[in-house]
Amino acid sequence: MNGKFLFSALLVLSSCTLSNSLAQTTLPVYQIRDCPYHSITNVECATATLPEDRSNHSNNSGQVKIPIVRLGNNNNSDKVPAIILGGGGPGGGLYLSSEGSIAAWDNYRIQTLGADGELILIDQRGAGDARPLLNCPEEKSLFLSLLQHPLPLEAESQLWLQTLKQCRQRLNDTGVNIAAYTTTASADDIEDIRQLLAIEKWHLIGFSYGSRLALEVLRRHPDGVNSAVLDSPVPYDATQLAPFYPFSAAIEHIAQQCRQQADCAHRHDDVQQNLQQALTLAAQVSLVSQQRYNNQSYPIALSPQRLLDLIHFGLYTTTGAAVLPFFSRQLAVGDIDNENMRFFAYQFLSFYLDENWASMLNWNINCREQRQLPATAPTSALQQHEYSYLQQYINICDGLFPDTYAPATIISSDKPLLIINGLYDPATPMQWGAALQKRLPNAQHIVSANAHTPSFSEPCLTKAINSFFQSASAKITNYCHDNTLTFF
């Protein structure tokens, strides 16, 4: 989603005042706007205009416009509101222009906060419906070319670097200061929004990268935070935590759980062995799978690295984890024309063909804040694949952004925290959440038999969050012990 903030209040202006030039006002500026939803009630939509470069307090330094949606806005409620800190990635949005998405978030609000609770949605600067949008449409033609004609990983990474440099240059030419789009800047945006909305304290909810943003808010602006939920958290020092290889760890957990379920163990043999056999087959035989996305056909040449790409993106969903034992057995014998392949291909294509994905924001933040090889060497074939991907990723980072600016210290906070992990998550393993819990004295940790960002779809987890928000001191680790995943 998986995955999905921002501002400091010195001035709140009415919509009539905003007819004046923003250049003549002091940022930030808050403006109510019409909501594009017809079936959602008790909702308020707004835009916050903030300085782009927070190191330059001149109004001529550029602006960012952050969309805000307040669900269940009830000034008479004495409940502490909660804020969703944008999408994951970074680079993903909350789809605030989609009525279906807002309806889903409203349902999440009721489950986690109650019918009279307020949930505030924002897109991080540079992503989603925020403007400017740091996306890279230049990538699409390269992606489609490599989809049909894959190259060795190193050669592909060089082509990605060239394309990303073109995107970076285009954004620079339009006046975007890419270096101003940082986790720290977004955390300050969030504090500005809290003050603009005159909210004394709120709960933070961060999915995936949003959890790292929540940690930065806790670091920089703790006084405005009541408590925080970190779903699939990404610590700043993730590459130094063991085990680092999240994709391989997810495969291992699926294989272990399959062996423990008699029916799965009987039908699907060894998941890891089947996947290794599939990779060997893909290296020896030309396999091309015709797949459809948005009424268009896309031929996918299943090289070993492309096969791993498909599996990786499919495992962001619990459905992908559930069908992987069966799918791995199909792949091992070259069966690529089946429903499982269509499901995994759809997840893969939807990511790379999403034109709203803020790719340059993703590269800018992750390259500058998390550019490290893991502390532990690979010990398996799958880990070696993962390590090779990371090496090429760092090579691209070195070519795009030679500088880094990771925080010098790990976050320390005594705020109540609820940390949630999915056992089969291919991106943020449960060990990262466990490491955070050890550092943070008032943190609780839940591991559920799900994949990435499980609380958005798992009722027992939304019930746990609801209990946590009602009483952060209550022990909630008894939730979700009975939701064992059944494999197909």
CSV table of C-alpha atoms in Angstrom, one decimal:
chain,number,residue,atom,x,y,z
A,1,MET,CA,0.0,0.0,0.0
A,2,ASN,CA,0.5,-0.7,0.6
A,3,GLY,CA,2.1,2.2,2.8
A,4,LYS,CA,0.6,6.8,2.4
A,5,PHE,CA,1.7,15.6,6.8
A,6,LEU,CA,3.0,18.9,7.2
A,7,PHE,CA,3.1,22.6,8.8
A,8,SER,CA,3.9,25.5,11.4
A,9,ALA,CA,1.3,28.0,12.3
A,10,LEU,CA,1.9,31.7,12.3
A,11,LEU,CA,-1.0,32.7,10.2
A,12,VAL,CA,-4.4,31.2,9.4
A,13,LEU,CA,-6.2,33.1,6.7
A,14,SER,CA,-9.8,32.8,5.4
A,15,SER,CA,-10.4,32.0,1.7
A,16,CYS,CA,-11.3,35.6,1.0
A,17,THR,CA,-8.0,36.8,2.4
A,18,LEU,CA,-6.2,34.4,0.1
A,19,SER,CA,-7.2,36.4,-3.0
A,20,ASN,CA,-4.1,38.5,-2.2
A,21,SER,CA,-0.7,37.4,-3.6
A,22,LEU,CA,1.0,34.7,-1.4
A,23,ALA,CA,4.2,36.6,-2.0
A,24,GLN,CA,2.8,39.3,0.2
A,25,THR,CA,1.9,37.0,3.1
A,26,THR,CA,3.9,35.1,5.6
A,27,LEU,CA,3.9,31.3,5.2
A,28,PRO,CA,2.4,29.0,6.2
A,29,VAL,CA,-1.1,29.7,4.7
A,30,TYR,CA,-4.2,27.5,5.3
A,31,GLN,CA,-7.0,27.5,2.8
A,32,ILE,CA,-10.3,25.6,2.8
A,33,ARG,CA,-11.2,24.0,-0.5
A,34,ASP,CA,-14.1,22.1,-2.0
A,35,CYS,CA,-14.1,18.3,-1.3
A,36,PRO,CA,-14.5,16.2,-4.5
A,37,TYR,CA,-16.5,13.5,-2.7
A,38,HIS,CA,-20.2,12.9,-2.9
A,39,SER,CA,-20.9,10.0,-0.5
A,40,ILE,CA,-18.6,11.0,2.3
A,41,THR,CA,-20.1,13.1,5.1
A,42,ASN,CA,-18.5,15.1,7.9
A,43,VAL,CA,-15.3,15.8,5.9
A,44,GLU,CA,-13.3,19.0,5.4
A,45,CYS,CA,-10.7,19.5,2.7
A,46,ALA,CA,-8.0,22.1,2.7
A,47,THR,CA,-4.5,23.1,1.4
A,48,ALA,CA,-1.6,24.3,3.4
A,49,THR,CA,1.0,26.4,1.6
A,50,LEU,CA,4.5,26.1,3.2
A,51,PRO,CA,8.0,27.2,2.4
A,52,GLU,CA,9.9,24.7,0.1
A,53,ASP,CA,13.3,25.5,1.5
A,54,ARG,CA,13.2,25.5,5.3
A,55,SER,CA,16.7,26.7,5.6
A,56,ASN,CA,15.8,29.8,3.7
A,57,HIS,CA,13.0,31.8,5.4
A,58,SER,CA,12.6,34.2,2.5
A,59,ASN,CA,9.2,34.0,0.8
A,60,ASN,CA,11.0,33.9,-2.5
A,61,SER,CA,12.5,30.5,-1.8
A,62,GLY,CA,9.6,28.5,-3.3
A,63,GLN,CA,6.5,26.9,-1.9
A,64,VAL,CA,4.9,23.5,-1.4
A,65,LYS,CA,1.2,22.9,-1.4
A,66,ILE,CA,0.1,20.1,0.9
A,67,PRO,CA,-3.5,18.6,0.7
A,68,ILE,CA,-5.3,18.0,3.9
A,69,VAL,CA,-8.5,15.9,4.4
A,70,ARG,CA,-10.2,15.9,7.9
A,71,LEU,CA,-12.5,12.9,8.3
A,72,GLY,CA,-15.0,12.9,11.2
A,73,ASN,CA,-14.1,16.5,12.0
A,74,ASN,CA,-16.0,17.2,15.2
A,75,ASN,CA,-15.1,20.2,17.2
A,76,ASN,CA,-17.3,19.0,20.1
A,77,SER,CA,-15.4,15.7,20.5
A,78,ASP,CA,-12.9,15.5,23.4
A,79,LYS,CA,-11.0,12.6,21.7
A,80,VAL,CA,-7.5,13.1,20.6
A,81,PRO,CA,-7.4,13.2,16.7
A,82,ALA,CA,-5.0,11.1,14.7
A,83,ILE,CA,-3.0,11.9,11.6
A,84,ILE,CA,-1.9,9.6,8.8
A,85,LEU,CA,1.6,10.7,7.8
A,86,GLY,CA,1.2,10.2,4.0
A,87,GLY,CA,2.0,7.1,2.0
A,88,GLY,CA,4.9,4.8,2.1
A,89,GLY,CA,8.0,4.7,-0.1
A,90,PRO,CA,8.7,7.6,0.3
A,91,GLY,CA,7.0,8.6,-2.9
A,92,GLY,CA,3.5,7.1,-2.4
A,93,GLY,CA,0.4,9.1,-1.8
A,94,LEU,CA,-2.9,8.4,0.0
A,95,TYR,CA,-5.0,8.9,-3.2
A,96,LEU,CA,-6.8,11.8,-1.7
A,97,SER,CA,-8.6,12.6,-5.0
A,98,SER,CA,-10.2,9.1,-5.0
A,99,GLU,CA,-13.6,8.8,-3.3
A,100,GLY,CA,-13.1,5.1,-3.0
A,101,SER,CA,-9.8,5.7,-1.2
A,102,ILE,CA,-11.4,8.2,1.2
A,103,ALA,CA,-14.2,5.8,1.9
A,104,ALA,CA,-11.7,3.2,2.9
A,105,TRP,CA,-9.8,5.7,5.1
A,106,ASP,CA,-13.1,6.7,6.8
A,107,ASN,CA,-13.8,3.0,7.6
A,108,TYR,CA,-10.2,2.8,9.1
A,109,ARG,CA,-11.1,5.9,11.1
A,110,ILE,CA,-14.2,4.3,12.6
A,111,GLN,CA,-12.3,1.0,13.4
A,112,THR,CA,-9.3,2.7,15.1
A,113,LEU,CA,-10.8,5.8,16.6
A,114,GLY,CA,-14.5,5.2,16.9
A,115,ALA,CA,-17.4,6.8,15.1
A,116,ASP,CA,-16.8,10.1,16.8
A,117,GLY,CA,-13.0,10.2,16.2
A,118,GLU,CA,-11.2,12.4,13.8
A,119,LEU,CA,-8.6,11.2,11.3
A,120,ILE,CA,-6.5,13.7,9.4
A,121,LEU,CA,-4.9,12.6,6.0
A,122,ILE,CA,-2.1,14.4,4.3
A,123,ASP,CA,0.3,13.7,1.5
A,124,GLN,CA,4.0,14.3,2.2
A,125,ARG,CA,5.7,17.1,0.3
A,126,GLY,CA,6.6,16.0,-3.2
A,127,ALA,CA,4.2,13.0,-3.2
A,128,GLY,CA,0.6,12.1,-4.0
A,129,ASP,CA,-1.6,15.2,-4.5
A,130,ALA,CA,1.0,17.6,-3.0
A,131,ARG,CA,2.6,20.0,-5.4
A,132,PRO,CA,5.1,20.1,-6.9
A,133,LEU,CA,5.1,16.3,-7.5
A,134,LEU,CA,8.5,14.8,-7.8
A,135,ASN,CA,7.6,12.0,-10.2
A,136,CYS,CA,9.6,10.8,-13.2
A,137,PRO,CA,7.5,10.0,-16.3
A,138,GLU,CA,10.8,9.6,-18.1
A,139,GLU,CA,11.1,6.2,-16.6
A,140,LYS,CA,8.1,4.6,-18.4
A,141,SER,CA,9.7,4.0,-21.8
A,142,LEU,CA,12.8,2.5,-20.2
A,143,PHE,CA,10.7,0.2,-18.0
A,144,LEU,CA,8.7,-1.0,-21.0
A,145,SER,CA,11.9,-1.6,-23.0
A,146,LEU,CA,13.5,-3.6,-20.2
A,147,LEU,CA,10.3,-5.5,-19.6
A,148,GLN,CA,10.7,-7.1,-23.1
A,149,HIS,CA,14.5,-7.1,-23.3
A,150,PRO,CA,16.1,-7.5,-19.9
A,151,LEU,CA,19.8,-6.8,-19.5
A,152,PRO,CA,22.3,-7.8,-16.8
A,153,LEU,CA,21.6,-6.0,-13.6
A,154,GLU,CA,24.6,-3.7,-13.8
A,155,ALA,CA,23.7,-2.6,-17.4
A,156,GLU,CA,20.1,-2.0,-16.4
A,157,SER,CA,21.2,0.2,-13.4
A,158,GLN,CA,23.3,2.4,-15.7
A,159,LEU,CA,20.3,3.0,-17.9
A,160,TRP,CA,18.2,3.8,-14.8
A,161,LEU,CA,20.9,6.3,-13.7
A,162,GLN,CA,20.8,8.1,-17.1
A,163,THR,CA,17.0,8.3,-17.0
A,164,LEU,CA,16.9,9.5,-13.5
A,165,LYS,CA,19.5,12.2,-14.3
A,166,GLN,CA,17.1,13.4,-17.0
A,167,CYS,CA,14.3,13.6,-14.5
A,168,ARG,CA,16.4,15.4,-12.0
A,169,GLN,CA,17.4,18.0,-14.6
A,170,ARG,CA,13.8,18.5,-15.7
A,171,LEU,CA,12.7,19.2,-12.1
A,172,ASN,CA,15.7,21.5,-11.5
A,173,ASP,CA,14.8,23.4,-14.7
A,174,THR,CA,11.3,24.0,-13.4
A,175,GLY,CA,12.6,25.5,-10.2
A,176,VAL,CA,12.2,22.5,-7.8
A,177,ASN,CA,14.8,22.4,-5.1
A,178,ILE,CA,15.1,18.6,-4.8
A,179,ALA,CA,17.5,18.8,-1.8
A,180,ALA,CA,14.7,20.5,0.2
A,181,TYR,CA,12.5,17.4,0.2
A,182,THR,CA,13.8,15.6,3.2
A,183,THR,CA,12.3,13.6,6.2
A,184,THR,CA,13.3,16.5,8.5
A,185,ALA,CA,11.5,19.1,6.3
A,186,SER,CA,8.4,16.9,6.2
A,187,ALA,CA,8.5,16.5,10.0
A,188,ASP,CA,8.6,20.3,10.3
A,189,ASP,CA,5.7,20.5,7.8
A,190,ILE,CA,3.7,18.2,10.1
A,191,GLU,CA,4.3,20.4,13.1
A,192,ASP,CA,3.2,23.5,11.0
A,193,ILE,CA,-0.1,21.7,10.2
A,194,ARG,CA,-0.7,20.8,13.8
A,195,GLN,CA,-0.4,24.5,14.7
A,196,LEU,CA,-2.5,25.6,11.8
A,197,LEU,CA,-5.3,23.3,12.9
A,198,ALA,CA,-4.9,24.5,16.5
A,199,ILE,CA,-4.6,20.9,17.7
A,200,GLU,CA,-2.9,20.6,21.1
A,201,LYS,CA,-1.8,17.0,20.7
A,202,TRP,CA,-2.5,14.2,18.2
A,203,HIS,CA,-1.8,10.5,17.6
A,204,LEU,CA,0.7,9.8,14.8
A,205,ILE,CA,0.0,6.8,12.4
A,206,GLY,CA,2.9,5.9,10.0
A,207,PHE,CA,2.9,3.2,7.4
A,208,SER,CA,6.2,1.9,6.1
A,209,TYR,CA,8.3,5.0,5.4
A,210,GLY,CA,5.6,7.0,7.2
A,211,SER,CA,6.8,5.3,10.4
A,212,ARG,CA,10.3,6.8,9.8
A,213,LEU,CA,8.7,10.2,9.4
A,214,ALA,CA,6.7,9.6,12.6
A,215,LEU,CA,10.0,8.9,14.4
A,216,GLU,CA,11.4,12.2,13.1
A,217,VAL,CA,8.4,14.1,14.3
A,218,LEU,CA,8.9,12.5,17.7
A,219,ARG,CA,12.5,13.6,17.6
A,220,ARG,CA,11.9,17.2,16.6
A,221,HIS,CA,8.4,18.0,17.9
A,222,PRO,CA,7.5,15.7,20.8
A,223,ASP,CA,5.3,18.2,22.6
A,224,GLY,CA,2.6,17.9,20.0
A,225,VAL,CA,2.5,14.1,20.1
A,226,ASN,CA,0.2,12.0,22.3
A,227,SER,CA,1.2,8.6,21.0
A,228,ALA,CA,2.2,6.9,17.8
A,229,VAL,CA,1.5,3.7,15.8
A,230,LEU,CA,4.3,2.5,13.6
A,231,ASP,CA,3.1,0.0,11.1
A,232,SER,CA,5.9,-1.8,9.3
A,233,PRO,CA,8.6,0.5,10.6
A,234,VAL,CA,11.8,1.6,8.8
A,235,PRO,CA,14.5,2.7,11.3
A,236,TYR,CA,17.2,5.0,10.1
A,237,ASP,CA,19.8,2.3,10.7
A,238,ALA,CA,17.9,-0.5,9.1
A,239,THR,CA,20.8,-1.7,7.0
A,240,GLN,CA,22.8,-2.3,10.1
A,241,LEU,CA,20.1,-4.4,11.8
A,242,ALA,CA,20.2,-8.2,11.6
A,243,PRO,CA,18.9,-9.8,9.6
A,244,PHE,CA,19.0,-7.2,6.9
A,245,TYR,CA,17.7,-9.2,4.0
A,246,PRO,CA,13.9,-8.7,4.3
A,247,PHE,CA,12.9,-10.4,1.0
A,248,SER,CA,14.8,-13.5,1.9
A,249,ALA,CA,13.5,-13.5,5.4
A,250,ALA,CA,9.9,-13.3,4.1
A,251,ILE,CA,10.5,-16.3,1.8
A,252,GLU,CA,12.0,-18.2,4.7
A,253,HIS,CA,9.1,-17.6,7.0
A,254,ILE,CA,6.6,-18.6,4.3
A,255,ALA,CA,8.6,-21.8,3.7
A,256,GLN,CA,8.7,-22.6,7.5
A,257,GLN,CA,5.0,-22.0,7.9
A,258,CYS,CA,4.2,-24.1,4.9
A,259,ARG,CA,6.2,-27.0,6.4
A,260,GLN,CA,4.2,-26.7,9.6
A,261,GLN,CA,0.8,-27.0,7.7
A,262,ALA,CA,0.4,-30.6,6.7
A,263,ASP,CA,-1.6,-29.9,3.6
A,264,CYS,CA,0.8,-27.3,2.3
A,265,ALA,CA,3.9,-29.4,3.1
A,266,HIS,CA,2.4,-32.4,1.3
A,267,ARG,CA,1.4,-30.5,-1.9
A,268,HIS,CA,4.2,-28.0,-2.4
A,269,ASP,CA,7.5,-29.6,-1.2
A,270,ASP,CA,10.1,-27.0,-0.4
A,271,VAL,CA,9.3,-23.4,-1.3
A,272,GLN,CA,12.9,-22.1,-1.3
A,273,GLN,CA,14.1,-25.1,-3.4
A,274,ASN,CA,11.2,-24.5,-5.9
A,275,LEU,CA,12.1,-20.8,-6.3
A,276,GLN,CA,15.8,-21.6,-6.8
A,277,GLN,CA,14.8,-24.1,-9.5
A,278,ALA,CA,12.6,-21.5,-11.1
A,279,LEU,CA,15.5,-19.0,-11.2
A,280,THR,CA,17.7,-21.6,-12.7
A,281,LEU,CA,15.1,-22.4,-15.4
A,282,ALA,CA,14.6,-18.7,-16.1
A,283,ALA,CA,18.3,-18.3,-16.7
A,284,GLN,CA,18.4,-21.2,-19.2
A,285,VAL,CA,15.1,-20.9,-21.1
A,286,SER,CA,13.4,-17.9,-22.7
A,287,LEU,CA,10.2,-17.5,-20.8
A,288,VAL,CA,7.8,-14.7,-21.9
A,289,SER,CA,4.5,-14.0,-20.1
A,290,GLN,CA,1.8,-11.9,-21.7
A,291,GLN,CA,0.0,-9.9,-19.0
A,292,ARG,CA,-2.7,-7.2,-19.1
A,293,TYR,CA,-2.9,-4.0,-17.1
A,294,ASN,CA,-5.5,-1.3,-17.6
A,295,ASN,CA,-6.7,-3.0,-20.8
A,296,GLN,CA,-3.3,-3.1,-22.3
A,297,SER,CA,-1.1,-6.1,-23.0
A,298,TYR,CA,2.5,-6.2,-21.7
A,299,PRO,CA,4.9,-9.0,-22.6
A,300,ILE,CA,7.2,-9.7,-19.6
A,301,ALA,CA,10.5,-11.6,-20.4
A,302,LEU,CA,11.0,-13.6,-17.2
A,303,SER,CA,14.8,-13.3,-16.6
A,304,PRO,CA,15.8,-14.3,-13.1
A,305,GLN,CA,15.9,-10.7,-11.9
A,306,ARG,CA,12.5,-9.9,-13.4
A,307,LEU,CA,11.1,-13.0,-11.8
A,308,LEU,CA,12.4,-11.9,-8.4
A,309,ASP,CA,10.9,-8.4,-9.1
A,310,LEU,CA,7.4,-10.0,-9.6
A,311,ILE,CA,7.6,-12.1,-6.5
A,312,HIS,CA,8.9,-9.2,-4.4
A,313,PHE,CA,6.0,-6.8,-5.3
A,314,GLY,CA,3.5,-9.6,-5.0
A,315,LEU,CA,4.6,-10.3,-1.4
A,316,TYR,CA,3.7,-6.8,-0.3
A,317,THR,CA,0.2,-8.3,0.0
A,318,THR,CA,-0.9,-11.1,2.3
A,319,THR,CA,-2.6,-12.8,-0.7
A,320,GLY,CA,0.8,-13.0,-2.4
A,321,ALA,CA,2.2,-14.7,0.7
A,322,ALA,CA,-0.7,-17.2,0.8
A,323,VAL,CA,-0.3,-18.3,-2.8
A,324,LEU,CA,3.5,-18.3,-3.0
A,325,PRO,CA,4.0,-22.0,-2.1
A,326,PHE,CA,1.7,-23.0,-5.0
A,327,PHE,CA,3.1,-20.4,-7.3
A,328,SER,CA,6.7,-21.4,-6.6
A,329,ARG,CA,5.8,-25.0,-7.6
A,330,GLN,CA,4.2,-23.7,-10.9
A,331,LEU,CA,7.3,-21.6,-11.7
A,332,ALA,CA,9.7,-24.5,-11.0
A,333,VAL,CA,8.2,-26.4,-14.0
A,334,GLY,CA,7.8,-23.4,-16.2
A,335,ASP,CA,4.1,-22.9,-15.8
A,336,ILE,CA,3.7,-19.2,-16.3
A,337,ASP,CA,0.2,-19.0,-17.8
A,338,ASN,CA,-2.0,-19.1,-14.6
A,339,GLU,CA,-3.9,-16.9,-12.2
A,340,ASN,CA,-1.1,-16.6,-9.8
A,341,MET,CA,1.2,-15.2,-12.5
A,342,ARG,CA,-1.5,-12.7,-13.4
A,343,PHE,CA,-1.8,-11.6,-9.7
A,344,PHE,CA,1.9,-11.1,-9.2
A,345,ALA,CA,2.4,-9.4,-12.6
A,346,TYR,CA,-0.5,-7.0,-11.8
A,347,GLN,CA,1.2,-5.9,-8.5
A,348,PHE,CA,4.5,-5.4,-10.3
A,349,LEU,CA,3.0,-3.4,-13.3
A,350,SER,CA,0.8,-1.3,-11.1
A,351,PHE,CA,3.9,0.0,-9.2
A,352,TYR,CA,6.0,0.9,-12.3
A,353,LEU,CA,3.1,2.3,-14.3
A,354,ASP,CA,1.7,4.5,-11.6
A,355,GLU,CA,2.5,8.0,-13.0
A,356,ASN,CA,1.8,9.6,-9.6
A,357,TRP,CA,4.6,7.6,-7.9
A,358,ALA,CA,7.1,10.3,-6.8
A,359,SER,CA,10.2,8.4,-7.9
A,360,MET,CA,12.7,11.3,-7.5
A,361,LEU,CA,11.4,11.9,-4.0
A,362,ASN,CA,12.1,8.3,-3.2
A,363,TRP,CA,15.6,8.4,-4.6
A,364,ASN,CA,16.4,11.7,-3.0
A,365,ILE,CA,15.4,10.7,0.6
A,366,ASN,CA,16.6,7.0,0.5
A,367,CYS,CA,19.9,7.7,-1.2
A,368,ARG,CA,20.8,10.5,1.2
A,369,GLU,CA,19.5,9.0,4.4
A,370,GLN,CA,20.0,5.2,4.0
A,371,ARG,CA,22.9,4.6,1.6
A,372,GLN,CA,24.7,1.7,3.3
A,373,LEU,CA,25.4,-1.9,2.5
A,374,PRO,CA,24.1,-4.3,5.2
A,375,ALA,CA,26.5,-5.1,8.0
A,376,THR,CA,26.0,-8.8,7.5
A,377,ALA,CA,27.2,-10.7,4.4
A,378,PRO,CA,24.7,-12.8,2.3
A,379,THR,CA,24.6,-16.5,3.3
A,380,SER,CA,22.1,-17.9,0.8
A,381,ALA,CA,21.4,-17.6,-3.0
A,382,LEU,CA,18.4,-15.4,-2.4
A,383,GLN,CA,20.3,-13.1,-0.1
A,384,GLN,CA,23.0,-12.8,-2.7
A,385,HIS,CA,20.4,-11.7,-5.2
A,386,GLU,CA,19.2,-9.1,-2.7
A,387,TYR,CA,22.7,-8.0,-2.0
A,388,SER,CA,23.4,-7.5,-5.7
A,389,TYR,CA,20.3,-5.4,-6.1
A,390,LEU,CA,21.4,-3.2,-3.1
A,391,GLN,CA,24.9,-2.8,-4.6
A,392,GLN,CA,23.4,-1.5,-7.9
A,393,TYR,CA,21.0,0.7,-5.9
A,394,ILE,CA,23.9,2.4,-4.1
A,395,ASN,CA,25.8,2.8,-7.5
A,396,ILE,CA,22.8,4.8,-8.8
A,397,CYS,CA,22.7,6.8,-5.6
A,398,ASP,CA,26.3,7.6,-5.9
A,399,GLY,CA,25.7,8.9,-9.4
A,400,LEU,CA,22.6,11.0,-8.5
A,401,PHE,CA,23.3,12.4,-5.0
A,402,PRO,CA,26.9,12.3,-3.8
A,403,ASP,CA,26.0,13.9,-0.4
A,404,THR,CA,24.2,12.3,2.5
A,405,TYR,CA,22.5,13.7,5.6
A,406,ALA,CA,21.3,11.0,7.9
A,407,PRO,CA,20.7,12.0,11.5
A,408,ALA,CA,23.6,11.5,13.8
A,409,THR,CA,21.7,9.8,16.6
A,410,ILE,CA,18.9,7.2,16.9
A,411,ILE,CA,15.6,8.5,18.1
A,412,SER,CA,15.0,8.4,21.9
A,413,SER,CA,11.4,8.9,23.1
A,414,ASP,CA,9.3,8.0,26.1
A,415,LYS,CA,6.0,8.5,24.2
A,416,PRO,CA,3.6,5.5,24.1
A,417,LEU,CA,4.3,3.6,20.8
A,418,LEU,CA,2.5,0.6,19.2
A,419,ILE,CA,4.8,-1.2,16.7
A,420,ILE,CA,3.2,-3.6,14.2
A,421,ASN,CA,4.9,-6.0,11.8
A,422,GLY,CA,3.8,-8.6,9.3
A,423,LEU,CA,5.5,-11.9,9.5
A,424,TYR,CA,5.7,-12.3,5.7
A,425,ASP,CA,6.7,-8.7,5.0
A,426,PRO,CA,9.3,-8.5,2.2
A,427,ALA,CA,10.3,-5.0,3.0
A,428,THR,CA,10.3,-4.3,6.7
A,429,PRO,CA,11.0,-7.5,8.8
A,430,MET,CA,9.7,-8.0,12.3
A,431,GLN,CA,13.3,-7.8,13.7
A,432,TRP,CA,13.4,-4.1,12.8
A,433,GLY,CA,10.3,-3.5,14.9
A,434,ALA,CA,11.8,-5.6,17.7
A,435,ALA,CA,14.9,-3.5,17.6
A,436,LEU,CA,12.9,-0.3,17.9
A,437,GLN,CA,10.9,-1.7,20.8
A,438,LYS,CA,14.1,-2.4,22.7
A,439,ARG,CA,15.2,1.2,22.3
A,440,LEU,CA,12.0,2.9,23.2
A,441,PRO,CA,10.9,2.3,26.8
A,442,ASN,CA,7.1,2.7,26.3
A,443,ALA,CA,6.8,0.7,23.1
A,444,GLN,CA,4.7,-2.4,22.5
A,445,HIS,CA,5.2,-4.8,19.6
A,446,ILE,CA,2.7,-7.0,17.6
A,447,VAL,CA,3.7,-9.5,14.9
A,448,SER,CA,0.8,-10.6,12.8
A,449,ALA,CA,0.6,-13.4,10.1
A,450,ASN,CA,0.3,-10.8,7.4
A,451,ALA,CA,2.5,-9.0,4.9
A,452,HIS,CA,3.4,-5.3,4.6
A,453,THR,CA,1.3,-2.6,6.4
A,454,PRO,CA,-1.1,-5.2,7.8
A,455,SER,CA,-3.2,-3.0,10.1
A,456,PHE,CA,-5.1,-1.5,7.2
A,457,SER,CA,-6.7,-4.8,6.3
A,458,GLU,CA,-6.6,-6.9,9.5
A,459,PRO,CA,-9.5,-6.4,11.9
A,460,CYS,CA,-7.7,-7.7,14.9
A,461,LEU,CA,-5.0,-5.0,14.4
A,462,THR,CA,-7.4,-2.1,14.0
A,463,LYS,CA,-9.0,-3.4,17.2
A,464,ALA,CA,-5.6,-3.3,18.9
A,465,ILE,CA,-5.0,0.2,17.7
A,466,ASN,CA,-8.4,1.3,19.0
A,467,SER,CA,-7.5,-0.2,22.4
A,468,PHE,CA,-4.1,1.5,22.3
A,469,PHE,CA,-5.6,4.9,21.6
A,470,GLN,CA,-8.1,4.5,24.4
A,471,SER,CA,-5.4,3.6,26.9
A,472,ALA,CA,-1.8,3.6,25.7
A,473,SER,CA,-0.7,1.9,28.9
A,474,ALA,CA,-3.0,-1.1,28.3
A,475,LYS,CA,-1.2,-4.3,27.2
A,476,ILE,CA,-2.4,-5.1,23.7
A,477,THR,CA,-0.1,-8.0,22.8
A,478,ASN,CA,-2.9,-10.5,23.1
A,479,TYR,CA,-4.4,-9.4,19.8
A,480,CYS,CA,-3.9,-11.3,16.5
A,481,HIS,CA,-2.5,-14.5,17.9
A,482,ASP,CA,-5.2,-16.6,16.2
A,483,ASN,CA,-4.9,-15.3,12.6
A,484,THR,CA,-2.6,-18.0,11.2
A,485,LEU,CA,-2.3,-17.7,7.4
A,486,THR,CA,-3.6,-20.6,5.4
A,487,PHE,CA,-1.5,-21.3,2.3
A,488,PHE,CA,-3.1,-22.4,-1.0
